Every structure is written in C-alpha cells, then in structure tokens.
PDB file of C-alpha atoms and ligand atoms in Angstrom:
ATOM      1  CA  MET A   1      -4.550  42.511  20.564  1.00 42.00           C
ATOM      2  CA  ASN A   2      -7.673  44.187  21.781  1.00 47.00           C
ATOM      3  CA  GLN A   3      -9.470  42.390  24.607  1.00 49.00           C
ATOM      4  CA  TYR A   4     -12.791  42.622  22.776  1.00 47.00           C
ATOM      5  CA  SER A   5     -11.648  41.723  19.282  1.00 48.00           C
ATOM      6  CA  SER A   6      -9.857  38.711  17.909  1.00 46.00           C
ATOM      7  CA  ILE A   7      -8.416  40.807  15.081  1.00 46.00           C
ATOM      8  CA  ASP A   8      -4.974  42.380  15.194  1.00 52.00           C
ATOM      9  CA  THR A   9      -5.586  46.039  16.060  1.00 54.00           C
ATOM     10  CA  LEU A  10      -3.221  47.344  13.370  1.00 72.00           C
ATOM     11  CA  LYS A  11      -4.717  45.454  10.443  1.00 89.00           C
ATOM     12  CA  PRO A  12      -7.344  47.582   8.649  1.00 95.00           C
ATOM     13  CA  LEU A  13     -10.772  45.962   8.917  1.00 98.00           C
ATOM     14  CA  SER A  14     -12.638  44.983   5.749  1.00 98.00           C
ATOM     15  CA  ILE A  15     -16.277  44.156   5.089  1.00 98.00           C
ATOM     16  CA  ILE A  16     -15.216  40.488   5.184  1.00 97.00           C
ATOM     17  CA  ASP A  17     -13.978  40.942   8.774  1.00 98.00           C
ATOM     18  CA  LEU A  18     -17.279  42.616   9.752  1.00 98.00           C
ATOM     19  CA  SER A  19     -19.309  39.762   8.210  1.00 98.00           C
ATOM     20  CA  ALA A  20     -17.133  37.265  10.095  1.00 98.00           C
ATOM     21  CA  MET A  21     -17.926  39.124  13.340  1.00 98.00           C
ATOM     22  CA  LYS A  22     -21.643  38.634  12.686  1.00 98.00           C
ATOM     23  CA  GLN A  23     -21.076  34.951  11.904  1.00 98.00           C
ATOM     24  CA  ARG A  24     -19.315  34.342  15.195  1.00 98.00           C
ATOM     25  CA  GLY A  25     -21.742  36.503  17.202  1.00 98.00           C
ATOM     26  CA  GLU A  26     -19.261  39.266  17.995  1.00 98.00           C
ATOM     27  CA  LYS A  27     -20.974  42.649  18.282  1.00 98.00           C
ATOM     28  CA  ILE A  28     -19.726  45.432  15.998  1.00 98.00           C
ATOM     29  CA  SER A  29     -19.073  48.884  17.485  1.00 98.00           C
ATOM     30  CA  CYS A  30     -19.395  52.047  15.426  1.00 99.00           C
ATOM     31  CA  LEU A  31     -19.275  55.796  16.129  1.00 99.00           C
ATOM     32  CA  THR A  32     -19.662  58.765  13.850  1.00 98.00           C
ATOM     33  CA  ALA A  33     -16.465  60.732  13.207  1.00 98.00           C
ATOM     34  CA  TYR A  34     -15.854  63.963  11.335  1.00 98.00           C
ATOM     35  CA  ASP A  35     -12.211  64.930  11.872  1.00 98.00           C
ATOM     36  CA  ALA A  36      -8.711  63.481  12.249  1.00 98.00           C
ATOM     37  CA  ALA A  37      -8.287  64.046  16.003  1.00 98.00           C
ATOM     38  CA  PHE A  38     -11.442  62.145  16.970  1.00 98.00           C
ATOM     39  CA  SER A  39     -10.747  59.557  14.258  1.00 98.00           C
ATOM     40  CA  ALA A  40      -7.400  58.760  15.916  1.00 98.00           C
ATOM     41  CA  VAL A  41      -8.950  58.474  19.405  1.00 98.00           C
ATOM     42  CA  ILE A  42     -11.872  56.300  18.198  1.00 98.00           C
ATOM     43  CA  ASP A  43      -9.526  54.068  16.198  1.00 98.00           C
ATOM     44  CA  LYS A  44      -7.105  53.679  19.132  1.00 97.00           C
ATOM     45  CA  ALA A  45     -10.016  52.771  21.433  1.00 98.00           C
ATOM     46  CA  GLY A  46     -10.652  49.723  19.203  1.00 97.00           C
ATOM     47  CA  VAL A  47     -14.016  50.818  17.762  1.00 98.00           C
ATOM     48  CA  ASP A  48     -14.645  48.688  14.662  1.00 98.00           C
ATOM     49  CA  MET A  49     -16.233  51.220  12.304  1.00 98.00           C
ATOM     50  CA  MET A  50     -16.398  54.993  11.845  1.00 98.00           C
ATOM     51  CA  LEU A  51     -19.309  56.553  10.016  1.00 99.00           C
ATOM     52  CA  VAL A  52     -18.709  59.967   8.491  1.00 99.00           C
ATOM     53  CA  GLY A  53     -22.387  60.777   8.790  1.00 98.00           C
ATOM     54  CA  ASP A  54     -24.226  63.671   7.206  1.00 98.00           C
ATOM     55  CA  SER A  55     -25.253  64.316  10.824  1.00 98.00           C
ATOM     56  CA  LEU A  56     -22.193  66.604  10.558  1.00 98.00           C
ATOM     57  CA  GLY A  57     -24.632  69.141   9.146  1.00 97.00           C
ATOM     58  CA  MET A  58     -26.282  69.329  12.553  1.00 96.00           C
ATOM     59  CA  VAL A  59     -23.415  68.658  14.992  1.00 96.00           C
ATOM     60  CA  ILE A  60     -20.522  70.381  13.154  1.00 97.00           C
ATOM     61  CA  GLN A  61     -22.261  72.989  10.993  1.00 97.00           C
ATOM     62  CA  GLY A  62     -25.111  73.842  13.382  1.00 96.00           C
ATOM     63  CA  ARG A  63     -27.851  73.321  10.787  1.00 96.00           C
ATOM     64  CA  ASP A  64     -31.409  72.268  11.695  1.00 95.00           C
ATOM     65  CA  THR A  65     -31.357  69.237   9.376  1.00 97.00           C
ATOM     66  CA  THR A  66     -28.887  67.165   7.319  1.00 98.00           C
ATOM     67  CA  LEU A  67     -30.300  68.493   4.035  1.00 98.00           C
ATOM     68  CA  PRO A  68     -27.818  71.353   3.377  1.00 98.00           C
ATOM     69  CA  VAL A  69     -24.785  69.022   3.564  1.00 98.00           C
ATOM     70  CA  THR A  70     -22.972  68.828   0.200  1.00 98.00           C
ATOM     71  CA  ILE A  71     -20.822  66.124  -1.365  1.00 98.00           C
ATOM     72  CA  ARG A  72     -17.904  68.559  -1.024  1.00 98.00           C
ATOM     73  CA  ASP A  73     -18.479  68.747   2.757  1.00 98.00           C
ATOM     74  CA  MET A  74     -18.624  64.950   2.921  1.00 99.00           C
ATOM     75  CA  VAL A  75     -15.436  64.438   0.908  1.00 99.00           C
ATOM     76  CA  TYR A  76     -13.568  66.949   3.103  1.00 98.00           C
ATOM     77  CA  HIS A  77     -14.630  65.330   6.398  1.00 99.00           C
ATOM     78  CA  THR A  78     -14.178  61.789   5.068  1.00 99.00           C
ATOM     79  CA  ARG A  79     -10.591  62.655   4.044  1.00 98.00           C
ATOM     80  CA  CYS A  80      -9.928  64.089   7.532  1.00 98.00           C
ATOM     81  CA  VAL A  81     -11.198  60.874   9.166  1.00 98.00           C
ATOM     82  CA  SER A  82      -9.427  58.532   6.712  1.00 98.00           C
ATOM     83  CA  ASN A  83      -6.104  60.317   7.191  1.00 98.00           C
ATOM     84  CA  ALA A  84      -5.966  59.317  10.878  1.00 98.00           C
ATOM     85  CA  ARG A  85      -7.548  55.861  10.725  1.00 97.00           C
ATOM     86  CA  ARG A  86      -5.436  52.728  11.038  1.00 97.00           C
ATOM     87  CA  ARG A  87      -7.847  49.864  11.768  1.00 97.00           C
ATOM     88  CA  ALA A  88     -11.481  51.004  11.829  1.00 98.00           C
ATOM     89  CA  PHE A  89     -13.661  50.498   8.725  1.00 98.00           C
ATOM     90  CA  VAL A  90     -14.685  53.889   7.264  1.00 98.00           C
ATOM     91  CA  ILE A  91     -18.163  54.480   5.829  1.00 99.00           C
ATOM     92  CA  ALA A  92     -19.277  57.824   4.358  1.00 99.00           C
ATOM     93  CA  ASP A  93     -22.815  59.088   3.822  1.00 99.00           C
ATOM     94  CA  LEU A  94     -24.070  60.087   0.399  1.00 99.00           C
ATOM     95  CA  PRO A  95     -25.870  63.337   1.307  1.00 98.00           C
ATOM     96  CA  PHE A  96     -29.339  64.509   0.227  1.00 98.00           C
ATOM     97  CA  MET A  97     -29.951  64.428  -3.556  1.00 98.00           C
ATOM     98  CA  THR A  98     -26.535  62.978  -4.386  1.00 98.00           C
ATOM     99  CA  TYR A  99     -28.079  59.644  -5.401  1.00 98.00           C
ATOM    100  CA  ALA A 100     -31.138  60.800  -7.343  1.00 98.00           C
ATOM    101  CA  THR A 101     -30.219  58.319 -10.103  1.00 98.00           C
ATOM    102  CA  PRO A 102     -27.771  55.397 -10.187  1.00 98.00           C
ATOM    103  CA  ILE A 103     -25.346  57.361 -12.416  1.00 98.00           C
ATOM    104  CA  ILE A 104     -25.357  60.390 -10.092  1.00 98.00           C
ATOM    105  CA  ALA A 105     -24.888  58.029  -7.141  1.00 98.00           C
ATOM    106  CA  ALA A 106     -21.881  56.364  -8.790  1.00 98.00           C
ATOM    107  CA  LYS A 107     -20.208  59.714  -9.546  1.00 98.00           C
ATOM    108  CA  ASN A 108     -20.634  60.895  -5.952  1.00 98.00           C
ATOM    109  CA  ALA A 109     -19.721  57.560  -4.380  1.00 98.00           C
ATOM    110  CA  ALA A 110     -16.504  57.605  -6.450  1.00 98.00           C
ATOM    111  CA  LYS A 111     -15.628  61.014  -4.919  1.00 98.00           C
ATOM    112  CA  LEU A 112     -16.154  59.674  -1.390  1.00 99.00           C
ATOM    113  CA  MET A 113     -13.942  56.677  -2.130  1.00 98.00           C
ATOM    114  CA  GLN A 114     -11.222  58.212  -4.332  1.00 98.00           C
ATOM    115  CA  ALA A 115     -10.826  61.670  -2.762  1.00 98.00           C
ATOM    116  CA  GLY A 116     -12.264  60.853   0.663  1.00 98.00           C
ATOM    117  CA  GLY A 117     -10.780  57.396   1.227  1.00 98.00           C
ATOM    118  CA  ALA A 118     -14.094  55.788   2.288  1.00 98.00           C
ATOM    119  CA  GLN A 119     -14.340  51.988   2.142  1.00 98.00           C
ATOM    120  CA  MET A 120     -18.134  51.991   1.788  1.00 98.00           C
ATOM    121  CA  VAL A 121     -20.900  54.504   1.111  1.00 99.00           C
ATOM    122  CA  LYS A 122     -24.274  54.721   2.883  1.00 99.00           C
ATOM    123  CA  LEU A 123     -27.560  55.869   1.401  1.00 99.00           C
ATOM    124  CA  GLU A 124     -31.010  56.250   2.929  1.00 98.00           C
ATOM    125  CA  GLY A 125     -34.137  54.349   1.931  1.00 98.00           C
ATOM    126  CA  PRO A 126     -34.944  51.332  -0.247  1.00 98.00           C
ATOM    127  CA  ARG A 127     -32.999  52.682  -3.274  1.00 98.00           C
ATOM    128  CA  ILE A 128     -32.577  49.234  -4.797  1.00 98.00           C
ATOM    129  CA  ASP A 129     -31.705  50.653  -8.245  1.00 98.00           C
ATOM    130  CA  CYS A 130     -28.797  52.686  -6.858  1.00 98.00           C
ATOM    131  CA  VAL A 131     -27.535  49.902  -4.579  1.00 98.00           C
ATOM    132  CA  ARG A 132     -27.479  47.358  -7.403  1.00 98.00           C
ATOM    133  CA  PHE A 133     -25.709  49.773  -9.777  1.00 98.00           C
ATOM    134  CA  LEU A 134     -23.081  50.815  -7.221  1.00 98.00           C
ATOM    135  CA  VAL A 135     -22.354  47.226  -6.203  1.00 98.00           C
ATOM    136  CA  ASP A 136     -21.997  46.299  -9.900  1.00 98.00           C
ATOM    137  CA  GLN A 137     -19.305  49.018 -10.148  1.00 97.00           C
ATOM    138  CA  GLY A 138     -17.429  47.493  -7.198  1.00 98.00           C
ATOM    139  CA  ILE A 139     -18.623  50.072  -4.650  1.00 98.00           C
ATOM    140  CA  PRO A 140     -19.580  48.573  -1.249  1.00 98.00           C
ATOM    141  CA  VAL A 141     -22.923  49.959  -0.024  1.00 98.00           C
ATOM    142  CA  CYS A 142     -24.548  50.278   3.402  1.00 99.00           C
ATOM    143  CA  GLY A 143     -28.344  50.634   3.408  1.00 99.00           C
ATOM    144  CA  HIS A 144     -30.216  52.765   5.965  1.00 99.00           C
ATOM    145  CA  LEU A 145     -33.855  52.062   6.900  1.00 98.00           C
ATOM    146  CA  GLY A 146     -36.288  53.137   9.628  1.00 98.00           C
ATOM    147  CA  LEU A 147     -35.998  56.822  10.487  1.00 98.00           C
ATOM    148  CA  LEU A 148     -34.541  58.565   7.430  1.00 98.00           C
ATOM    149  CA  PRO A 149     -33.291  62.045   8.431  1.00 98.00           C
ATOM    150  CA  GLN A 150     -32.972  63.163   4.794  1.00 98.00           C
ATOM    151  CA  SER A 151     -36.773  62.676   4.496  1.00 98.00           C
ATOM    152  CA  ILE A 152     -37.572  64.889   7.491  1.00 98.00           C
ATOM    153  CA  ASN A 153     -39.751  67.189   5.374  1.00 97.00           C
ATOM    154  CA  GLN A 154     -41.948  64.209   4.477  1.00 96.00           C
ATOM    155  CA  LEU A 155     -41.874  62.674   7.983  1.00 96.00           C
ATOM    156  CA  GLY A 156     -42.610  65.875   9.908  1.00 96.00           C
ATOM    157  CA  SER A 157     -40.577  64.852  12.971  1.00 94.00           C
ATOM    158  CA  TYR A 158     -37.796  62.528  14.118  1.00 95.00           C
ATOM    159  CA  LYS A 159     -40.072  59.758  15.425  1.00 96.00           C
ATOM    160  CA  VAL A 160     -39.888  55.982  15.753  1.00 97.00           C
ATOM    161  CA  GLN A 161     -40.707  54.166  12.498  1.00 98.00           C
ATOM    162  CA  GLY A 162     -42.284  50.729  11.958  1.00 98.00           C
ATOM    163  CA  LYS A 163     -44.592  50.703  14.974  1.00 97.00           C
ATOM    164  CA  GLU A 164     -47.650  49.617  12.978  1.00 98.00           C
ATOM    165  CA  GLN A 165     -47.594  46.110  11.453  1.00 98.00           C
ATOM    166  CA  ALA A 166     -47.835  47.341   7.841  1.00 98.00           C
ATOM    167  CA  ALA A 167     -44.925  49.742   8.329  1.00 98.00           C
ATOM    168  CA  ALA A 168     -42.878  47.037  10.076  1.00 98.00           C
ATOM    169  CA  ASP A 169     -43.566  44.599   7.206  1.00 98.00           C
ATOM    170  CA  LYS A 170     -42.439  47.221   4.683  1.00 98.00           C
ATOM    171  CA  ILE A 171     -39.140  47.843   6.526  1.00 98.00           C
ATOM    172  CA  PHE A 172     -38.581  44.075   6.765  1.00 98.00           C
ATOM    173  CA  ALA A 173     -39.207  43.592   3.023  1.00 98.00           C
ATOM    174  CA  ASP A 174     -37.009  46.595   2.124  1.00 98.00           C
ATOM    175  CA  ALA A 175     -34.182  45.156   4.244  1.00 98.00           C
ATOM    176  CA  GLN A 176     -34.370  41.847   2.383  1.00 98.00           C
ATOM    177  CA  GLN A 177     -34.385  43.631  -0.976  1.00 98.00           C
ATOM    178  CA  LEU A 178     -31.355  45.744  -0.046  1.00 98.00           C
ATOM    179  CA  GLN A 179     -29.458  42.595   0.879  1.00 98.00           C
ATOM    180  CA  GLN A 180     -30.508  40.918  -2.382  1.00 98.00           C
ATOM    181  CA  ALA A 181     -29.326  43.998  -4.321  1.00 98.00           C
ATOM    182  CA  GLY A 182     -25.875  43.549  -2.798  1.00 98.00           C
ATOM    183  CA  ALA A 183     -25.781  45.878   0.222  1.00 98.00           C
ATOM    184  CA  GLY A 184     -23.004  44.743   2.569  1.00 98.00           C
ATOM    185  CA  LEU A 185     -24.339  46.378   5.739  1.00 98.00           C
ATOM    186  CA  LEU A 186     -27.609  47.853   6.959  1.00 99.00           C
ATOM    187  CA  VAL A 187     -28.213  50.655   9.474  1.00 99.00           C
ATOM    188  CA  LEU A 188     -31.597  50.537  11.221  1.00 98.00           C
ATOM    189  CA  GLU A 189     -32.526  53.823  12.910  1.00 98.00           C
ATOM    190  CA  CYS A 190     -35.282  54.287  15.490  1.00 98.00           C
ATOM    191  CA  VAL A 191     -37.370  51.159  15.021  1.00 98.00           C
ATOM    192  CA  PRO A 192     -38.943  48.859  17.631  1.00 98.00           C
ATOM    193  CA  ALA A 193     -36.385  46.479  19.159  1.00 98.00           C
ATOM    194  CA  THR A 194     -38.432  43.398  18.191  1.00 98.00           C
ATOM    195  CA  LEU A 195     -38.484  44.410  14.529  1.00 98.00           C
ATOM    196  CA  ALA A 196     -34.717  45.049  14.550  1.00 98.00           C
ATOM    197  CA  LYS A 197     -34.142  41.692  16.245  1.00 98.00           C
ATOM    198  CA  ASN A 198     -36.140  39.868  13.545  1.00 98.00           C
ATOM    199  CA  ILE A 199     -34.362  41.666  10.703  1.00 98.00           C
ATOM    200  CA  SER A 200     -30.925  41.012  12.238  1.00 98.00           C
ATOM    201  CA  ALA A 201     -31.760  37.318  12.602  1.00 98.00           C
ATOM    202  CA  GLN A 202     -33.090  37.016   9.021  1.00 98.00           C
ATOM    203  CA  LEU A 203     -30.347  38.877   7.158  1.00 98.00           C
ATOM    204  CA  THR A 204     -26.891  37.448   6.578  1.00 98.00           C
ATOM    205  CA  ILE A 205     -25.311  40.940   6.356  1.00 98.00           C
ATOM    206  CA  PRO A 206     -24.493  42.799   9.611  1.00 98.00           C
ATOM    207  CA  VAL A 207     -27.291  45.057  10.889  1.00 99.00           C
ATOM    208  CA  ILE A 208     -26.118  48.111  12.852  1.00 98.00           C
ATOM    209  CA  GLY A 209     -28.719  49.713  15.103  1.00 98.00           C
ATOM    210  CA  ILE A 210     -29.229  53.228  16.452  1.00 98.00           C
ATOM    211  CA  GLY A 211     -32.302  53.348  18.642  1.00 98.00           C
ATOM    212  CA  ALA A 212     -33.079  49.804  17.470  1.00 98.00           C
ATOM    213  CA  GLY A 213     -32.430  47.686  20.560  1.00 98.00           C
ATOM    214  CA  VAL A 214     -29.634  45.425  21.749  1.00 98.00           C
ATOM    215  CA  ASP A 215     -30.256  42.496  19.382  1.00 98.00           C
ATOM    216  CA  CYS A 216     -28.770  44.130  16.283  1.00 98.00           C
ATOM    217  CA  ASP A 217     -25.362  42.843  15.157  1.00 98.00           C
ATOM    218  CA  GLY A 218     -23.774  46.147  16.137  1.00 98.00           C
ATOM    219  CA  GLN A 219     -24.461  49.666  17.351  1.00 98.00           C
ATOM    220  CA  VAL A 220     -23.734  53.184  16.149  1.00 98.00           C
ATOM    221  CA  LEU A 221     -24.124  56.490  17.994  1.00 98.00           C
ATOM    222  CA  VAL A 222     -23.478  60.080  17.038  1.00 98.00           C
ATOM    223  CA  LEU A 223     -20.129  60.841  18.734  1.00 98.00           C
ATOM    224  CA  TYR A 224     -21.162  64.235  20.091  1.00 97.00           C
ATOM    225  CA  ASP A 225     -24.332  62.794  21.668  1.00 97.00           C
ATOM    226  CA  MET A 226     -22.455  60.079  23.598  1.00 98.00           C
ATOM    227  CA  LEU A 227     -19.812  62.610  24.701  1.00 98.00           C
ATOM    228  CA  ASN A 228     -22.682  64.895  25.810  1.00 96.00           C
ATOM    229  CA  ILE A 229     -21.357  67.834  23.786  1.00 94.00           C
ATOM    230  CA  GLY A 230     -24.222  68.018  21.258  1.00 83.00           C
ATOM    231  CA  ILE A 231     -25.938  71.363  20.672  1.00 84.00           C
ATOM    232  CA  GLY A 232     -29.492  70.048  21.071  1.00 84.00           C
ATOM    233  CA  LYS A 233     -31.172  67.636  23.456  1.00 88.00           C
ATOM    234  CA  ARG A 234     -29.547  64.168  23.566  1.00 90.00           C
ATOM    235  CA  PRO A 235     -31.896  61.616  21.928  1.00 94.00           C
ATOM    236  CA  ARG A 236     -33.466  59.038  24.253  1.00 94.00           C
ATOM    237  CA  PHE A 237     -31.679  56.156  22.509  1.00 96.00           C
ATOM    238  CA  SER A 238     -28.240  57.644  23.228  1.00 97.00           C
ATOM    239  CA  ARG A 239     -26.316  57.657  26.507  1.00 97.00           C
ATOM    240  CA  ASN A 240     -23.864  60.083  28.095  1.00 97.00           C
ATOM    241  CA  PHE A 241     -20.703  57.950  28.346  1.00 98.00           C
ATOM    242  CA  MET A 242     -18.770  60.931  29.769  1.00 98.00           C
ATOM    243  CA  SER A 243     -20.696  60.752  33.050  1.00 97.00           C
ATOM    244  CA  ASP A 244     -18.562  57.831  34.349  1.00 96.00           C
ATOM    245  CA  ALA A 245     -15.363  58.612  32.427  1.00 98.00           C
ATOM    246  CA  THR A 246     -12.402  60.793  33.311  1.00 97.00           C
ATOM    247  CA  ASN A 247     -11.625  61.718  29.698  1.00 98.00           C
ATOM    248  CA  ILE A 248     -12.884  61.348  26.123  1.00 98.00           C
ATOM    249  CA  GLU A 249     -10.799  58.254  25.390  1.00 98.00           C
ATOM    250  CA  GLY A 250     -12.231  56.581  28.506  1.00 98.00           C
ATOM    251  CA  ALA A 251     -15.795  57.365  27.408  1.00 98.00           C
ATOM    252  CA  ILE A 252     -15.187  55.900  23.947  1.00 98.00           C
ATOM    253  CA  ILE A 253     -13.562  52.753  25.378  1.00 98.00           C
ATOM    254  CA  ALA A 254     -16.534  52.386  27.771  1.00 98.00           C
ATOM    255  CA  TYR A 255     -18.943  52.630  24.823  1.00 98.00           C
ATOM    256  CA  HIS A 256     -16.942  50.098  22.784  1.00 98.00           C
ATOM    257  CA  GLN A 257     -16.904  47.635  25.688  1.00 98.00           C
ATOM    258  CA  ALA A 258     -20.599  48.160  26.469  1.00 98.00           C
ATOM    259  CA  VAL A 259     -21.484  47.338  22.843  1.00 98.00           C
ATOM    260  CA  LYS A 260     -19.189  44.294  22.721  1.00 98.00           C
ATOM    261  CA  GLN A 261     -20.717  42.929  25.944  1.00 98.00           C
ATOM    262  CA  SER A 262     -24.339  43.757  24.928  1.00 98.00           C
ATOM    263  CA  ARG A 263     -24.659  46.172  27.884  1.00 98.00           C
ATOM    264  CA  PHE A 264     -25.629  48.989  25.535  1.00 98.00           C
ATOM    265  CA  PRO A 265     -28.336  49.808  24.565  1.00 98.00           C
ATOM    266  CA  ALA A 266     -30.397  49.044  27.667  1.00 96.00           C
ATOM    267  CA  ALA A 267     -34.197  48.869  27.665  1.00 95.00           C
ATOM    268  CA  GLU A 268     -34.448  52.597  28.443  1.00 95.00           C
ATOM    269  CA  HIS A 269     -32.591  53.384  25.177  1.00 96.00           C
ATOM    270  CA  SER A 270     -34.884  51.161  23.097  1.00 95.00           C
ATOM    271  CA  PHE A 271     -38.424  51.385  21.697  1.00 97.00           C
TER     272      PHE A 271
HETATM  273  O1  KIV B   1     -25.563  60.730   9.692  1.00 85.20           O
HETATM  274  C1  KIV B   1     -25.445  59.928  10.640  1.00 85.20           C
HETATM  275  O2  KIV B   1     -24.754  60.180  11.626  1.00 85.20           O
HETATM  276  C2  KIV B   1     -26.168  58.666  10.547  1.00 85.20           C
HETATM  277  C3  KIV B   1     -26.316  57.885  11.814  1.00 85.20           C
HETATM  278  C4  KIV B   1     -27.336  58.530  12.675  1.00 85.20           C
HETATM  279  C5  KIV B   1     -26.652  56.459  11.551  1.00 85.20           C
HETATM  280  O3  KIV B   1     -26.642  58.310   9.513  1.00 85.20           O
END
C-alpha cells in the first residue's frame, strides 16, 4: 500500500477510482510522461495519472509550439508509456486538428486507445459536440479549459486566462457544459485560483489544475519542468522538485506527496 493512497498500488486505476478520490477529498497527482523509462518511475512513485501530453512537441521534439505534433507521434509515445504502466491512469492528448469534427475525433481517439493503450483522451476547448459523440461511443474524455496551447496563434502568448469577469464566466459555463456532455475529467490551465476553486467545488467530476491554484481536485505538471531539465524557462506555476532531491525518483515522490498533502502549488505558483 502507498502511504498516500488507499488503493492497492498494483491494481490499475480507473476513472471510477479517480472520481472516488474526489468524493473523499483525496488529491489526485498527475505528471506528463512520454516514454517507458519515465512511465515506470512515475508509476512506481505512486503518481495517480500520467498524461501523454502534446507538450511532447516542445519538450521532446524541440518545437516552438504543440501544433506540429501528429496523431502518429501521440500513438507512438502513448504506447511507450502504456507498456511500462502498472497502476497509473493513462490519458493521451488528441493533437491539433485531430478533432475537427466528431467523426474525425472518434477515428483518432480510437487510435490512441487501441494502438496506444490510452484509457482516456483529452481535447482542448469547449468542443461539446466532440465530447458528446466520443462519450456515446464509449470513449472516456478529459476536457481542457483556460490556457489552450493549441490556440496559441489566436491567443498571441501563453498568458493567464479568465482574469476578467466575462472570461471567467465563460470558462465556468464551458466547464459545466463539458461535464453535462459526459466529460469524466477536466484540466484547467493557467486560470486564477479563485475561479479554479469555484469550478472544482461546482463540478462533480475531478478538476486537475496546472497553474490553477491548490484548491483543484488534483494537479498536473510537465515532467521536464519539475525535473528542471526543460529546454526553455520553467513556467512560474511549476517548481523544481530536483533542488531538494538526490535523484529523479525522489523528486517525483516529493511532488506526489506535496500534491497529496496540498503543499503544492503554493501561492507563488498560483495566479
Ligand atoms: O500537453 C500537455 O502536457 C498538457 C498539460 C500542460 C496539461 O496538456
């Protein structure tokens, strides 16, 4: 048994287990993962979820944005992560333009699940049509609101979203609609902590924050940022967990424990 989880460490987690964690007020830890070696270390550390994020375009492929990432890239990295996972719940991103319509989304989500071994797919924005269609086909979906990296050419920069009341209201309403459409999880990226707190309290599905304050139901970070091995500048909402650790496994365990005990994120990592 893991000290911070009441679930047997060898039993693969399901979306039902993650919902139960929210119900009983247990925080959910998540890290991005892109290969089998890190997948095994993250899983062994007891982290609850691994997100095969299209952030791999930036941290693995050295691109400026996530836009060039293909479904083929995602299937390859999702398979690598799934091969080494024993307990953690695996989510894979649908990359840019792979969910332009519900039918296209279903075809690509099927690849991530059948060839990649993902248990859930994530898509950005209030794509209610796609979420409803995927859920109707039996495909678990994670929504993603707030800062949407795939929309960087519309946004202009990676900045905090939902600061003005109208924008906050829109994110709140979109979150409710995603839940109504059947989304099983929601990622909130770079939004004010008070907004994330309200959404997490309102929704029954788990809300996983990144730059969204400590009151979300769980936290996710880009693995390479928290290990301080990213190519670019570490975002303000992340933390270098290697600074107090003697090795990578220690840093990941420290992150997992900090999330479980609501010690991360602190005020300085929030907006
Ligand atoms: O691609 C990714 O890593 C993500 C996280 C930043 C949430 O979507």
